């Protein structure tokens, strides 16, 4: 657990060690996490807990993901620096920022206008120039920008995300939590180049659901 007297650097170092011991071992993924100040992405009430390896509440009843899960999903995506990535569920923009450090372009979709605007403010403050945002229903993907090298879904899809898979390159990789209940399976689809996929179940996860349409409330 984080000691609140510790400096942010010490707390971050402890977090990185915890992720590594849980299997997030790729240096470039750990480097992207280490260079992303998580307190920027959390609500004031939770800033002191920003370096904990836990999910935390954000606006609109949503959550910023647990750093271990962010690391694991990022690693599972097998990103190449030339990749164009589609992310569904911008939320705080934390995962987006980490992806943006590893890829050429990140397209990210969020169904809450408030979350989208807050995340855009953070991307600007961080000087990110390779993130493209869209307020909309990510379940439909981003057909105008398809196909993508990689797709990451950070909200739980009830079943196979067919629309998104159709926007993936033939040898692309898609990582998504799949399931209808409170616990879902983190699944990786790897295109075989012939229209089929290798499917791997990685770990049990708890994500907020992927909902249809844009949010009516702000
Ligand atoms: N990656 C985020 C975690 C976000 S939680 C982070 O690092 O902070 C999941 C997000 O998915 C929520 O913000 C939720 O509003 C969004 N979401 C759920 N269904 C969606 C949909 N159909 N289209 C776009 N975003 C969606």
Short mmCIF file of C-alpha atoms and ligand atoms in Angstrom, two decimals, residues 41 58-60 62-65 70 87-96 109-112 115 134 136-140 152 154-156 207-215, ligand 1:
data_model
loop_
_atom_site.label_atom_id
_atom_site.label_comp_id
_atom_site.label_asym_id
_atom_site.label_seq_id
_atom_site.Cartn_x
_atom_site.Cartn_y
_atom_site.Cartn_z
CA UNK A 41 -6.52 11.41 -14.49
CA UNK A 58 -14.27 9.04 -12.28
CA UNK A 59 -17.16 11.28 -13.41
CA UNK A 60 -20.40 9.91 -14.91
CA UNK A 62 -17.41 5.31 -14.65
CA UNK A 63 -13.96 4.14 -13.53
CA UNK A 64 -10.30 4.60 -14.39
CA UNK A 65 -8.91 1.11 -14.84
CA UNK A 70 -3.97 -1.33 -18.17
CA UNK A 87 -9.72 2.48 -28.38
CA UNK A 88 -13.35 2.20 -27.24
CA UNK A 89 -14.15 3.86 -23.90
CA UNK A 90 -11.88 6.88 -23.41
CA UNK A 91 -13.02 7.41 -19.80
CA UNK A 92 -10.33 9.44 -18.04
CA UNK A 93 -7.94 9.12 -20.98
CA UNK A 94 -5.35 7.24 -18.90
CA UNK A 95 -5.21 4.14 -21.10
CA UNK A 96 -5.36 6.36 -24.21
CA UNK A 109 -14.36 6.98 -28.70
CA UNK A 110 -16.41 7.89 -25.59
CA UNK A 111 -20.20 8.02 -25.10
CA UNK A 112 -20.15 10.68 -22.31
CA UNK A 115 -15.62 12.54 -19.97
CA UNK A 134 -14.76 11.18 -31.01
CA UNK A 136 -20.13 8.63 -30.07
CA UNK A 137 -21.13 4.99 -29.72
CA UNK A 138 -17.92 3.01 -29.82
CA UNK A 139 -19.80 -0.23 -30.33
CA UNK A 140 -20.01 0.82 -33.96
CA UNK A 152 -8.68 -2.11 -27.47
CA UNK A 154 -12.10 -0.84 -22.21
CA UNK A 155 -15.78 -1.57 -21.44
CA UNK A 156 -17.32 -5.05 -21.28
CA UNK A 207 -15.27 -3.66 -16.33
CA UNK A 208 -18.23 -1.31 -16.62
CA UNK A 209 -20.51 -2.42 -19.49
CA UNK A 210 -20.27 -1.27 -23.09
CA UNK A 211 -23.62 0.49 -23.49
CA UNK A 212 -25.57 1.21 -26.67
CA UNK A 213 -25.79 4.72 -28.04
CA UNK A 214 -24.41 7.96 -26.61
CA UNK A 215 -25.30 9.02 -23.06
N1 LIG B 1 -9.89 3.41 -20.46
C1 LIG B 1 -10.52 4.17 -19.39
C2 LIG B 1 -11.48 3.32 -18.60
C3 LIG B 1 -12.81 3.71 -18.97
S1 LIG B 1 -14.17 2.86 -18.22
C4 LIG B 1 -9.51 4.83 -18.50
O1 LIG B 1 -8.32 4.51 -18.61
O2 LIG B 1 -9.89 5.70 -17.71
C5 LIG B 1 -15.08 2.52 -19.68
C6 LIG B 1 -15.53 3.71 -20.49
O3 LIG B 1 -16.25 3.18 -21.61
C7 LIG B 1 -16.51 4.63 -19.77
O4 LIG B 1 -16.03 5.93 -19.83
C8 LIG B 1 -17.80 4.47 -20.56
O5 LIG B 1 -18.57 5.66 -20.63
C9 LIG B 1 -17.29 4.08 -21.92
N2 LIG B 1 -18.25 3.41 -22.77
C10 LIG B 1 -19.16 2.46 -22.45
N3 LIG B 1 -19.89 2.10 -23.53
C11 LIG B 1 -19.40 2.83 -24.58
C12 LIG B 1 -19.74 2.93 -25.96
N4 LIG B 1 -20.70 2.20 -26.50
N5 LIG B 1 -19.03 3.80 -26.71
C13 LIG B 1 -18.05 4.56 -26.18
N6 LIG B 1 -17.69 4.52 -24.89
C14 LIG B 1 -18.35 3.67 -24.09
#
